[in-house]
Amino acid sequence: MTDNSKPSENQMWGGRFSQGPSAIMEEINASIDIDRRLWREDIAGSKAHADMLCAVGVISDADNTAIQKGLDDVAGEIERGEFAYSKALEDIHMNIEARLKELIGEPAGRLHTARSRNDQVATDFRLWTRTACEDAGAGLRGLCKALAQRAGENADAVMPGFTHLQTAQPVTFGHHLLAYAEMFTRDASRFDDAVKRMNECPLGAAALAGTSFPIDRENTAKALGFHRPCANSLDAVSARDFAMEAMAAAAIAATHLSRLGEELVIWTSAQFNFVRLSDAFSTGSSIMPQKRNPDAAELVRAKVGRIVGSLNSLLIVMKGLPMAYAKDMQEDKATTFQCFDDLALALAAMTGMIEDLTVNRDALKAAAGGGYSTATDLADWLVRTLNMPFRDAHHVTGAVVALAEKKGAALDELSLQDLQGVEPRITDDVFSVLSVEASVSSRTSFGGTAPENVKREAARMLKLSETDNKDRLHKLGTRIKGLLS
Ligand code: ARG
């Protein structure tokens, strides 16, 4: 039997935890390395709480003044990198309060009246997640702007449209990019929706039951930019669905980023050669000098794994937890932070690649004509001009494609005689629809790929993506810089 009272002799943890079981307890219990990122939210929450306590007469003006000044000083220390974080103080909430006590003495002890760390952390984390959602929305709209700009430039660049990754019908490159802009616009609106739902303030729910002090929860909710206080104190301290919903929105956006990442990987391959990424977004191989690898696109494609993993982690942490707060919930932050860091970086990288890429119009056009991509145009011509039922036209077109295949020719390279050999009523007019340009130009139905549609839609998307987004993008820029350092 191992003697656990002599920790250094324990083979399991004796080496790493020389101070014995209490060191292990501290290691598993402390969250400061993670939740120190909540310092701004924690200080904002405490300032609002103290102001409210003062307004309702629970603390004096003098105490509140000392608390406000002390919290500003703590914020200054953290900002300047002078704050000494302590693991023994577990988390950001106790670290800040302890420092406040050192700075201002007795009034610091009054700050925690009518609140608990349970409503405090729920409030801080909601505030953080709300900002993360706003940043994600701004980043998505920034990406939509880049897509809309490139779509406008390439409204008439014909490329093959695919189904099953088999050439189907010609489309334009601009149309293809705008399909993604539509997805990312929906993603941004999912974050807007999530923010609306999460925007209720837990502060004042205290440990779980509310408080006997005459607090004004409308006051703190308003001061922190929430629409209203959470209506049920148990729900207020134990709900984490705001973070789940935010990460669900992130996970969906990440699937869209991953799809576009995959397109870039395909398009930049030597076989496709549809687009080129500059050196800024490509890497070389250490052994094969000819290689230009689209690493950033591949990593954006992969980020979805981590982001869905973060969502999955919180779903499982929360599953089966009884009311109200449980320490399990402390595990909510690491994955949520990681999720939004990953998303911010993936958005920045994708936006950078879209702005960076050079479109190889000749390769696009050459590929657009391959695979008998205008076969549907031929069938439509037969329907329109010869009044043929579509099913018959489909059959005739199949025979024409088979002939072209036998001759090794494109559809518009067949002679009129060839065509009339299959269907005698075909006239010279058919050649007006067999080119890829004619094909895309004819797709003028709403939402179709005709260049005139794409130009109009690119302009609409550009306007939509810019509306209200400048300030938000600026804030996001600061956040991404933070990730780089
Ligand atoms: N660090 C904790 C968390 O993130 C704060 C809440 C602690 N509450 C408690 N009753 N121990 O969840």
Short mmCIF file of C-alpha atoms and ligand atoms in Angstrom, two decimals:
data_model
loop_
_atom_site.label_atom_id
_atom_site.label_comp_id
_atom_site.label_asym_id
_atom_site.label_seq_id
_atom_site.Cartn_x
_atom_site.Cartn_y
_atom_site.Cartn_z
CA MET A 1 0.00 0.00 0.00
CA THR A 2 1.25 3.45 -0.86
CA ASP A 3 1.28 5.92 1.99
CA ASN A 4 -0.63 8.88 0.55
CA SER A 5 0.17 11.06 3.51
CA LYS A 6 3.70 11.30 2.16
CA PRO A 7 2.91 12.78 -1.24
CA SER A 8 6.40 12.96 -2.65
CA GLU A 9 6.62 9.17 -2.46
CA ASN A 10 3.42 8.69 -4.45
CA GLN A 11 4.33 7.43 -7.92
CA MET A 12 1.25 8.96 -9.54
CA TRP A 13 1.67 12.57 -8.62
CA GLY A 14 4.55 12.82 -6.25
CA GLY A 15 6.95 14.24 -8.80
CA ARG A 16 4.88 17.02 -10.21
CA PHE A 17 2.92 17.94 -7.09
CA SER A 18 5.57 18.15 -4.45
CA GLN A 19 3.18 19.85 -2.04
CA GLY A 20 0.76 16.94 -1.85
CA PRO A 21 -2.99 16.68 -2.29
CA SER A 22 -3.68 20.39 -1.72
CA ALA A 23 -1.52 21.19 -4.75
CA ILE A 24 -3.64 18.86 -6.85
CA MET A 25 -6.77 20.47 -5.51
CA GLU A 26 -5.43 23.88 -6.46
CA GLU A 27 -4.46 22.68 -9.92
CA ILE A 28 -7.88 21.25 -10.74
CA ASN A 29 -9.81 24.03 -9.05
CA ALA A 30 -8.05 27.13 -10.29
CA SER A 31 -9.29 28.69 -13.50
CA ILE A 32 -7.25 31.88 -13.46
CA ASP A 33 -5.07 30.87 -16.42
CA ILE A 34 -8.23 30.70 -18.51
CA ASP A 35 -10.66 33.21 -17.05
CA ARG A 36 -8.18 36.07 -16.70
CA ARG A 37 -9.47 36.99 -20.13
CA LEU A 38 -12.68 38.09 -18.39
CA TRP A 39 -11.01 40.92 -16.49
CA ARG A 40 -12.66 43.72 -18.43
CA GLU A 41 -16.10 42.19 -18.03
CA ASP A 42 -15.46 41.48 -14.36
CA ILE A 43 -14.46 45.05 -13.62
CA ALA A 44 -17.37 46.46 -15.63
CA GLY A 45 -19.76 44.15 -13.75
CA SER A 46 -18.33 45.14 -10.36
CA LYS A 47 -18.49 48.84 -11.16
CA ALA A 48 -22.11 48.55 -12.21
CA HIS A 49 -22.93 46.50 -9.12
CA ALA A 50 -21.27 48.99 -6.73
CA ASP A 51 -22.98 51.96 -8.40
CA MET A 52 -26.31 50.20 -8.00
CA LEU A 53 -25.64 49.27 -4.34
CA CYS A 54 -24.88 52.94 -3.73
CA ALA A 55 -27.97 54.13 -5.61
CA VAL A 56 -30.25 51.97 -3.46
CA GLY A 57 -28.44 52.95 -0.27
CA VAL A 58 -26.80 49.61 0.56
CA ILE A 59 -23.30 51.14 0.45
CA SER A 60 -22.27 54.74 1.10
CA ASP A 61 -21.14 57.27 -1.49
CA ALA A 62 -17.68 57.25 0.05
CA ASP A 63 -17.37 53.47 -0.22
CA ASN A 64 -18.61 53.52 -3.78
CA THR A 65 -16.16 56.24 -4.74
CA ALA A 66 -13.30 54.22 -3.26
CA ILE A 67 -14.48 51.06 -5.02
CA GLN A 68 -14.85 52.78 -8.40
CA LYS A 69 -11.40 54.36 -8.17
CA GLY A 70 -9.85 51.14 -6.90
CA LEU A 71 -11.36 49.09 -9.72
CA ASP A 72 -10.08 51.60 -12.27
CA ASP A 73 -6.63 51.27 -10.73
CA VAL A 74 -6.80 47.47 -10.91
CA ALA A 75 -7.85 47.76 -14.55
CA GLY A 76 -4.85 50.01 -15.18
CA GLU A 77 -2.51 47.47 -13.60
CA ILE A 78 -3.91 44.63 -15.67
CA GLU A 79 -3.79 46.69 -18.84
CA ARG A 80 -0.16 47.62 -18.24
CA GLY A 81 0.75 44.00 -17.49
CA GLU A 82 1.62 44.83 -13.88
CA PHE A 83 -1.01 42.66 -12.22
CA ALA A 84 0.28 39.61 -10.34
CA TYR A 85 -2.19 36.76 -10.87
CA SER A 86 -2.41 34.21 -8.11
CA LYS A 87 -3.46 30.61 -8.55
CA ALA A 88 -4.29 30.37 -4.86
CA LEU A 89 -7.00 32.96 -5.50
CA GLU A 90 -8.55 30.55 -8.03
CA ASP A 91 -10.15 32.81 -10.56
CA ILE A 92 -10.29 36.30 -11.99
CA HIS A 93 -13.12 37.34 -9.68
CA MET A 94 -11.19 36.62 -6.48
CA ASN A 95 -7.92 37.90 -7.92
CA ILE A 96 -9.45 41.27 -8.69
CA GLU A 97 -11.31 41.52 -5.39
CA ALA A 98 -8.19 40.62 -3.40
CA ARG A 99 -6.17 43.29 -5.19
CA LEU A 100 -8.95 45.80 -4.61
CA LYS A 101 -8.74 45.01 -0.91
CA GLU A 102 -4.99 45.66 -0.94
CA LEU A 103 -5.52 48.97 -2.69
CA ILE A 104 -8.52 50.43 -0.85
CA GLY A 105 -8.94 48.36 2.29
CA GLU A 106 -12.27 47.96 4.02
CA PRO A 107 -14.70 49.29 1.35
CA ALA A 108 -13.55 46.44 -0.94
CA GLY A 109 -15.25 44.02 1.39
CA ARG A 110 -18.62 45.68 0.73
CA LEU A 111 -18.50 45.10 -3.03
CA HIS A 112 -19.62 41.49 -2.75
CA THR A 113 -22.83 42.41 -0.89
CA ALA A 114 -25.91 40.96 -2.60
CA ARG A 115 -23.98 39.00 -5.18
CA SER A 116 -22.08 35.75 -5.46
CA ARG A 117 -19.42 34.47 -7.79
CA ASN A 118 -22.18 32.44 -9.40
CA ASP A 119 -24.06 35.43 -10.80
CA GLN A 120 -20.79 37.28 -11.24
CA VAL A 121 -19.24 34.67 -13.53
CA ALA A 122 -22.50 34.18 -15.40
CA THR A 123 -22.62 37.93 -16.05
CA ASP A 124 -18.97 38.24 -17.06
CA PHE A 125 -19.18 35.27 -19.39
CA ARG A 126 -22.37 36.51 -21.01
CA LEU A 127 -20.76 39.89 -21.61
CA TRP A 128 -17.71 38.23 -23.15
CA THR A 129 -19.79 35.94 -25.36
CA ARG A 130 -21.95 38.85 -26.49
CA THR A 131 -18.86 40.72 -27.69
CA ALA A 132 -17.50 37.57 -29.32
CA CYS A 133 -20.77 37.19 -31.25
CA GLU A 134 -20.68 40.82 -32.33
CA ASP A 135 -17.08 40.39 -33.48
CA ALA A 136 -17.94 37.22 -35.36
CA GLY A 137 -20.80 39.03 -37.10
CA ALA A 138 -18.47 41.87 -38.05
CA GLY A 139 -15.88 39.42 -39.36
CA LEU A 140 -18.46 37.57 -41.41
CA ARG A 141 -19.74 40.81 -42.91
CA GLY A 142 -16.17 41.81 -43.68
CA LEU A 143 -15.74 38.53 -45.54
CA CYS A 144 -19.00 39.15 -47.41
CA LYS A 145 -17.67 42.53 -48.46
CA ALA A 146 -14.50 40.96 -49.87
CA LEU A 147 -16.58 38.32 -51.67
CA ALA A 148 -18.93 40.96 -53.08
CA GLN A 149 -16.02 43.01 -54.40
CA ARG A 150 -14.40 40.04 -56.12
CA ALA A 151 -17.81 38.92 -57.40
CA GLY A 152 -18.39 42.34 -58.98
CA GLU A 153 -15.01 42.16 -60.74
CA ASN A 154 -15.76 38.66 -61.97
CA ALA A 155 -19.46 38.95 -62.73
CA ASP A 156 -18.86 37.73 -66.30
CA ALA A 157 -15.97 35.29 -65.72
CA VAL A 158 -17.42 32.00 -66.97
CA MET A 159 -16.51 28.84 -65.08
CA PRO A 160 -17.92 25.35 -64.86
CA GLY A 161 -20.69 24.94 -62.31
CA PHE A 162 -20.57 21.56 -60.64
CA THR A 163 -22.86 19.00 -59.14
CA HIS A 164 -21.18 15.91 -57.66
CA LEU A 165 -17.97 17.80 -58.62
CA GLN A 166 -18.83 16.86 -62.20
CA THR A 167 -19.18 19.68 -64.72
CA ALA A 168 -22.86 20.54 -64.87
CA GLN A 169 -23.62 23.93 -66.43
CA PRO A 170 -21.56 27.07 -66.92
CA VAL A 171 -21.88 29.68 -64.18
CA THR A 172 -19.86 32.79 -63.43
CA PHE A 173 -17.12 33.03 -60.85
CA GLY A 174 -18.90 36.02 -59.34
CA HIS A 175 -22.07 33.99 -58.91
CA HIS A 176 -20.12 31.23 -57.19
CA LEU A 177 -18.56 33.69 -54.72
CA LEU A 178 -21.91 35.30 -53.99
CA ALA A 179 -23.33 31.90 -53.03
CA TYR A 180 -20.86 31.94 -50.14
CA ALA A 181 -21.68 35.55 -49.33
CA GLU A 182 -25.32 34.48 -48.90
CA MET A 183 -24.27 31.74 -46.46
CA PHE A 184 -22.02 34.06 -44.48
CA THR A 185 -24.76 36.69 -44.34
CA ARG A 186 -27.08 34.14 -42.77
CA ASP A 187 -24.29 33.16 -40.38
CA ALA A 188 -23.90 36.78 -39.31
CA SER A 189 -27.63 37.05 -38.69
CA ARG A 190 -27.51 33.88 -36.58
CA PHE A 191 -25.07 35.68 -34.28
CA ASP A 192 -27.39 38.71 -34.19
CA ASP A 193 -30.23 36.42 -33.14
CA ALA A 194 -28.12 34.73 -30.48
CA VAL A 195 -27.18 38.13 -29.04
CA LYS A 196 -30.84 39.14 -28.79
CA ARG A 197 -31.65 36.02 -26.80
CA MET A 198 -28.61 36.09 -24.51
CA ASN A 199 -28.96 39.76 -23.69
CA GLU A 200 -30.48 39.29 -20.22
CA CYS A 201 -28.47 40.07 -17.11
CA PRO A 202 -27.81 37.39 -14.44
CA LEU A 203 -26.31 39.88 -11.96
CA GLY A 204 -28.27 40.06 -8.72
CA ALA A 205 -29.43 36.45 -8.86
CA ALA A 206 -26.71 36.01 -6.20
CA ALA A 207 -25.79 32.41 -5.36
CA LEU A 208 -29.05 30.95 -6.68
CA ALA A 209 -32.05 32.32 -4.79
CA GLY A 210 -31.84 36.08 -5.17
CA THR A 211 -31.10 38.38 -2.24
CA SER A 212 -32.84 40.07 0.65
CA PHE A 213 -31.10 43.37 -0.11
CA PRO A 214 -33.25 45.93 -1.96
CA ILE A 215 -31.20 45.74 -5.16
CA ASP A 216 -32.24 47.25 -8.48
CA ARG A 217 -31.57 44.67 -11.16
CA GLU A 218 -32.96 46.88 -13.94
CA ASN A 219 -30.24 49.36 -13.03
CA THR A 220 -27.32 46.93 -13.41
CA ALA A 221 -28.84 45.30 -16.48
CA LYS A 222 -29.09 48.67 -18.17
CA ALA A 223 -25.60 49.77 -17.08
CA LEU A 224 -24.11 46.67 -18.70
CA GLY A 225 -26.08 47.03 -21.93
CA PHE A 226 -28.49 44.15 -21.31
CA HIS A 227 -32.11 44.42 -22.40
CA ARG A 228 -33.42 43.23 -19.04
CA PRO A 229 -32.46 41.16 -15.98
CA CYS A 230 -32.90 37.36 -16.17
CA ALA A 231 -36.32 36.61 -14.71
CA ASN A 232 -35.41 33.51 -12.67
CA SER A 233 -32.44 33.46 -10.30
CA LEU A 234 -31.82 29.72 -10.69
CA ASP A 235 -31.83 29.99 -14.46
CA ALA A 236 -29.65 33.09 -14.30
CA VAL A 237 -26.75 31.33 -12.57
CA SER A 238 -27.03 27.97 -14.28
CA ALA A 239 -27.86 28.78 -17.90
CA ARG A 240 -25.08 28.34 -20.41
CA ASP A 241 -27.23 27.90 -23.49
CA PHE A 242 -26.17 31.39 -24.59
CA ALA A 243 -22.67 30.01 -25.10
CA MET A 244 -23.98 26.83 -26.72
CA GLU A 245 -26.07 28.84 -29.13
CA ALA A 246 -23.17 31.15 -29.92
CA MET A 247 -20.94 28.14 -30.59
CA ALA A 248 -23.64 26.46 -32.65
CA ALA A 249 -23.71 29.57 -34.82
CA ALA A 250 -19.91 29.43 -34.95
CA ALA A 251 -20.00 25.75 -35.91
CA ILE A 252 -22.37 26.43 -38.82
CA ALA A 253 -20.25 29.35 -40.00
CA ALA A 254 -17.19 27.12 -39.72
CA THR A 255 -18.76 24.50 -41.99
CA HIS A 256 -19.25 27.23 -44.60
CA LEU A 257 -15.67 28.43 -44.18
CA SER A 258 -14.52 24.85 -44.50
CA ARG A 259 -16.39 24.40 -47.78
CA LEU A 260 -14.87 27.55 -49.21
CA GLY A 261 -11.47 26.46 -47.91
CA GLU A 262 -11.90 23.21 -49.81
CA GLU A 263 -12.82 25.11 -52.99
CA LEU A 264 -9.61 27.12 -52.67
CA VAL A 265 -7.61 23.94 -52.23
CA ILE A 266 -9.18 22.51 -55.38
CA TRP A 267 -8.97 25.73 -57.38
CA THR A 268 -5.30 26.35 -56.59
CA SER A 269 -4.26 22.82 -57.62
CA ALA A 270 -2.19 22.50 -60.78
CA GLN A 271 -4.98 20.41 -62.32
CA PHE A 272 -7.64 23.09 -61.88
CA ASN A 273 -5.48 26.22 -61.84
CA PHE A 274 -8.59 28.40 -61.47
CA VAL A 275 -7.03 30.83 -59.02
CA ARG A 276 -3.62 31.66 -57.65
CA LEU A 277 -2.81 32.70 -54.11
CA SER A 278 0.18 35.00 -53.70
CA ASP A 279 3.19 34.09 -51.59
CA ALA A 280 1.45 35.84 -48.70
CA PHE A 281 -1.02 32.96 -48.49
CA SER A 282 0.99 30.03 -49.85
CA THR A 283 3.83 27.99 -48.45
CA GLY A 284 6.56 26.02 -50.16
CA SER A 285 7.51 22.44 -49.60
CA SER A 286 10.82 21.66 -47.92
CA ILE A 287 11.57 18.93 -50.46
CA MET A 288 9.54 19.63 -53.62
CA PRO A 289 10.54 23.01 -55.06
CA GLN A 290 7.62 23.19 -57.49
CA LYS A 291 5.01 23.10 -54.74
CA ARG A 292 2.84 26.03 -53.66
CA ASN A 293 0.69 24.74 -50.88
CA PRO A 294 -2.56 26.44 -49.88
CA ASP A 295 -1.90 25.83 -46.17
CA ALA A 296 -4.10 28.67 -44.95
CA ALA A 297 -7.06 27.33 -46.94
CA GLU A 298 -6.44 23.85 -45.57
CA LEU A 299 -6.26 25.14 -42.01
CA VAL A 300 -9.47 27.11 -42.44
CA ARG A 301 -10.99 23.89 -43.76
CA ALA A 302 -9.77 22.11 -40.62
CA LYS A 303 -10.83 24.70 -38.04
CA VAL A 304 -14.37 23.36 -38.17
CA GLY A 305 -13.10 20.29 -36.32
CA ARG A 306 -11.92 22.33 -33.37
CA ILE A 307 -14.96 24.60 -33.41
CA VAL A 308 -17.49 21.77 -33.50
CA GLY A 309 -15.36 20.10 -30.82
CA SER A 310 -15.73 23.18 -28.60
CA LEU A 311 -19.50 23.17 -29.02
CA ASN A 312 -19.62 19.46 -28.37
CA SER A 313 -17.53 19.86 -25.23
CA LEU A 314 -19.90 22.38 -23.67
CA LEU A 315 -23.00 20.41 -24.65
CA ILE A 316 -21.62 17.41 -22.85
CA VAL A 317 -20.37 19.38 -19.82
CA MET A 318 -23.86 20.81 -19.34
CA LYS A 319 -25.80 17.65 -20.03
CA GLY A 320 -27.44 16.25 -16.91
CA LEU A 321 -26.38 19.05 -14.52
CA PRO A 322 -29.04 19.65 -11.89
CA MET A 323 -30.02 23.19 -10.83
CA ALA A 324 -28.33 25.48 -10.12
CA TYR A 325 -24.59 26.24 -10.34
CA ALA A 326 -22.11 23.36 -10.38
CA LYS A 327 -18.35 23.65 -10.71
CA ASP A 328 -18.56 21.66 -13.93
CA MET A 329 -19.60 24.93 -15.49
CA GLN A 330 -16.13 26.33 -14.98
CA GLU A 331 -15.15 24.19 -17.97
CA ASP A 332 -17.35 26.35 -20.21
CA LYS A 333 -14.82 29.08 -20.82
CA ALA A 334 -11.71 27.40 -22.20
CA THR A 335 -13.55 25.86 -25.12
CA THR A 336 -15.71 28.91 -25.79
CA PHE A 337 -12.65 31.14 -25.88
CA GLN A 338 -10.90 28.70 -28.17
CA CYS A 339 -13.95 28.44 -30.40
CA PHE A 340 -14.11 32.19 -30.97
CA ASP A 341 -10.34 32.56 -31.33
CA ASP A 342 -10.42 29.88 -34.01
CA LEU A 343 -13.35 31.49 -35.76
CA ALA A 344 -11.79 34.97 -35.71
CA LEU A 345 -8.56 33.64 -37.17
CA ALA A 346 -10.32 31.54 -39.80
CA LEU A 347 -12.39 34.55 -40.85
CA ALA A 348 -9.33 36.78 -41.05
CA ALA A 349 -7.43 34.18 -43.10
CA MET A 350 -10.34 33.56 -45.46
CA THR A 351 -10.96 37.27 -45.97
CA GLY A 352 -7.25 37.71 -46.65
CA MET A 353 -7.25 34.91 -49.23
CA ILE A 354 -10.33 36.21 -51.02
CA GLU A 355 -8.77 39.67 -51.27
CA ASP A 356 -5.45 38.16 -52.33
CA LEU A 357 -6.42 35.65 -54.99
CA THR A 358 -5.84 36.18 -58.72
CA VAL A 359 -8.50 34.72 -60.97
CA ASN A 360 -7.28 32.76 -64.00
CA ARG A 361 -10.12 33.66 -66.36
CA ASP A 362 -8.70 31.69 -69.29
CA ALA A 363 -8.49 28.48 -67.31
CA LEU A 364 -11.98 29.04 -65.94
CA LYS A 365 -13.38 29.57 -69.41
CA ALA A 366 -11.58 26.58 -70.92
CA ALA A 367 -12.90 24.37 -68.14
CA ALA A 368 -16.38 25.87 -68.48
CA GLY A 369 -16.69 24.50 -71.99
CA GLY A 370 -15.57 21.00 -71.01
CA GLY A 371 -17.89 18.19 -70.07
CA TYR A 372 -20.60 19.26 -72.56
CA SER A 373 -21.70 21.88 -70.07
CA THR A 374 -24.11 23.53 -72.51
CA ALA A 375 -26.11 20.33 -73.09
CA THR A 376 -29.02 21.76 -71.09
CA ASP A 377 -28.95 24.86 -73.31
CA LEU A 378 -29.34 22.62 -76.34
CA ALA A 379 -32.27 20.81 -74.72
CA ASP A 380 -33.87 24.16 -73.79
CA TRP A 381 -33.41 25.36 -77.39
CA LEU A 382 -35.21 22.27 -78.70
CA VAL A 383 -38.08 22.92 -76.29
CA ARG A 384 -38.30 26.61 -77.08
CA THR A 385 -37.78 26.53 -80.85
CA LEU A 386 -39.23 23.18 -81.88
CA ASN A 387 -41.86 23.01 -79.15
CA MET A 388 -40.46 19.62 -78.15
CA PRO A 389 -41.51 18.18 -74.75
CA PHE A 390 -38.52 18.53 -72.38
CA ARG A 391 -38.19 14.77 -71.89
CA ASP A 392 -37.85 14.25 -75.68
CA ALA A 393 -35.41 17.16 -75.90
CA HIS A 394 -33.36 15.54 -73.12
CA HIS A 395 -33.25 12.33 -75.19
CA VAL A 396 -32.20 14.09 -78.43
CA THR A 397 -29.52 16.05 -76.53
CA GLY A 398 -28.20 12.79 -75.07
CA ALA A 399 -27.76 11.47 -78.61
CA VAL A 400 -25.95 14.68 -79.65
CA VAL A 401 -23.60 14.42 -76.65
CA ALA A 402 -22.86 10.80 -77.53
CA LEU A 403 -22.01 11.86 -81.08
CA ALA A 404 -19.76 14.68 -79.85
CA GLU A 405 -18.03 12.26 -77.53
CA LYS A 406 -17.45 9.85 -80.42
CA LYS A 407 -15.99 12.68 -82.51
CA GLY A 408 -13.95 14.09 -79.63
CA ALA A 409 -15.55 17.49 -80.20
CA ALA A 410 -17.27 20.09 -78.04
CA LEU A 411 -20.98 20.67 -78.69
CA ASP A 412 -20.38 23.96 -80.52
CA GLU A 413 -17.70 22.25 -82.65
CA LEU A 414 -20.23 19.88 -84.27
CA SER A 415 -21.44 20.84 -87.74
CA LEU A 416 -25.05 21.61 -88.54
CA GLN A 417 -25.15 18.37 -90.56
CA ASP A 418 -23.95 16.41 -87.54
CA LEU A 419 -26.74 17.92 -85.48
CA GLN A 420 -29.37 17.42 -88.16
CA GLY A 421 -28.30 13.80 -88.41
CA VAL A 422 -29.75 13.41 -84.92
CA GLU A 423 -32.70 15.80 -85.27
CA PRO A 424 -33.44 17.12 -88.79
CA ARG A 425 -35.40 20.17 -87.57
CA ILE A 426 -32.34 21.76 -85.88
CA THR A 427 -31.30 25.03 -87.58
CA ASP A 428 -28.23 27.23 -87.57
CA ASP A 429 -29.80 29.32 -84.80
CA VAL A 430 -28.86 26.61 -82.30
CA PHE A 431 -25.23 27.80 -82.30
CA SER A 432 -26.36 30.99 -80.58
CA VAL A 433 -26.94 29.01 -77.38
CA LEU A 434 -24.10 26.50 -77.46
CA SER A 435 -21.30 28.79 -76.26
CA VAL A 436 -20.62 29.11 -72.54
CA GLU A 437 -21.07 32.90 -72.68
CA ALA A 438 -24.47 32.51 -74.31
CA SER A 439 -25.37 29.92 -71.72
CA VAL A 440 -24.67 32.11 -68.70
CA SER A 441 -26.13 35.23 -70.31
CA SER A 442 -29.42 33.41 -70.81
CA ARG A 443 -29.75 32.54 -67.10
CA THR A 444 -31.57 35.75 -66.25
CA SER A 445 -34.18 34.22 -63.95
CA PHE A 446 -34.16 35.68 -60.43
CA GLY A 447 -31.15 34.28 -58.59
CA GLY A 448 -29.65 32.99 -61.86
CA THR A 449 -26.05 33.31 -62.99
CA ALA A 450 -26.42 35.84 -65.85
CA PRO A 451 -23.65 38.48 -65.56
CA GLU A 452 -26.21 41.29 -65.33
CA ASN A 453 -27.80 39.55 -62.32
CA VAL A 454 -24.42 38.96 -60.72
CA LYS A 455 -23.40 42.61 -61.11
CA ARG A 456 -26.61 43.74 -59.46
CA GLU A 457 -26.35 41.17 -56.65
CA ALA A 458 -22.68 41.99 -56.01
CA ALA A 459 -23.61 45.65 -55.56
CA ARG A 460 -26.47 44.74 -53.23
CA MET A 461 -24.23 42.43 -51.18
CA LEU A 462 -21.52 45.09 -50.99
CA LYS A 463 -23.98 47.59 -49.57
CA LEU A 464 -25.46 45.08 -47.15
CA SER A 465 -22.06 44.00 -45.87
CA GLU A 466 -20.86 47.55 -45.31
CA THR A 467 -23.97 48.78 -43.52
CA ASP A 468 -23.05 49.56 -39.98
CA ASN A 469 -19.94 47.39 -40.08
CA LYS A 470 -17.03 49.83 -40.03
CA ASP A 471 -16.83 50.33 -36.27
CA ARG A 472 -17.46 46.66 -35.63
CA LEU A 473 -14.65 45.68 -37.98
CA HIS A 474 -12.35 48.08 -36.24
CA LYS A 475 -13.04 46.39 -32.89
CA LEU A 476 -12.49 42.99 -34.47
CA GLY A 477 -9.16 44.18 -35.83
CA THR A 478 -8.04 44.92 -32.29
CA ARG A 479 -9.12 41.46 -31.19
CA ILE A 480 -7.23 39.74 -33.99
CA LYS A 481 -4.10 41.77 -33.22
CA GLY A 482 -4.43 40.41 -29.69
CA LEU A 483 -4.35 36.88 -31.09
CA LEU A 484 -1.22 37.61 -33.08
CA SER A 485 0.84 38.82 -30.15
N1 ARG B 1 -14.45 30.17 -11.39
C1 ARG B 1 -15.83 29.82 -11.24
C2 ARG B 1 -16.44 29.49 -12.61
O1 ARG B 1 -15.88 29.87 -13.57
C3 ARG B 1 -16.58 30.95 -10.62
C4 ARG B 1 -17.80 30.55 -9.89
C5 ARG B 1 -17.45 29.83 -8.64
N2 ARG B 1 -18.58 29.62 -7.83
C6 ARG B 1 -18.53 28.78 -6.80
N3 ARG B 1 -19.62 28.64 -6.14
N4 ARG B 1 -17.46 28.12 -6.50
O2 ARG B 1 -17.43 28.82 -12.72
#
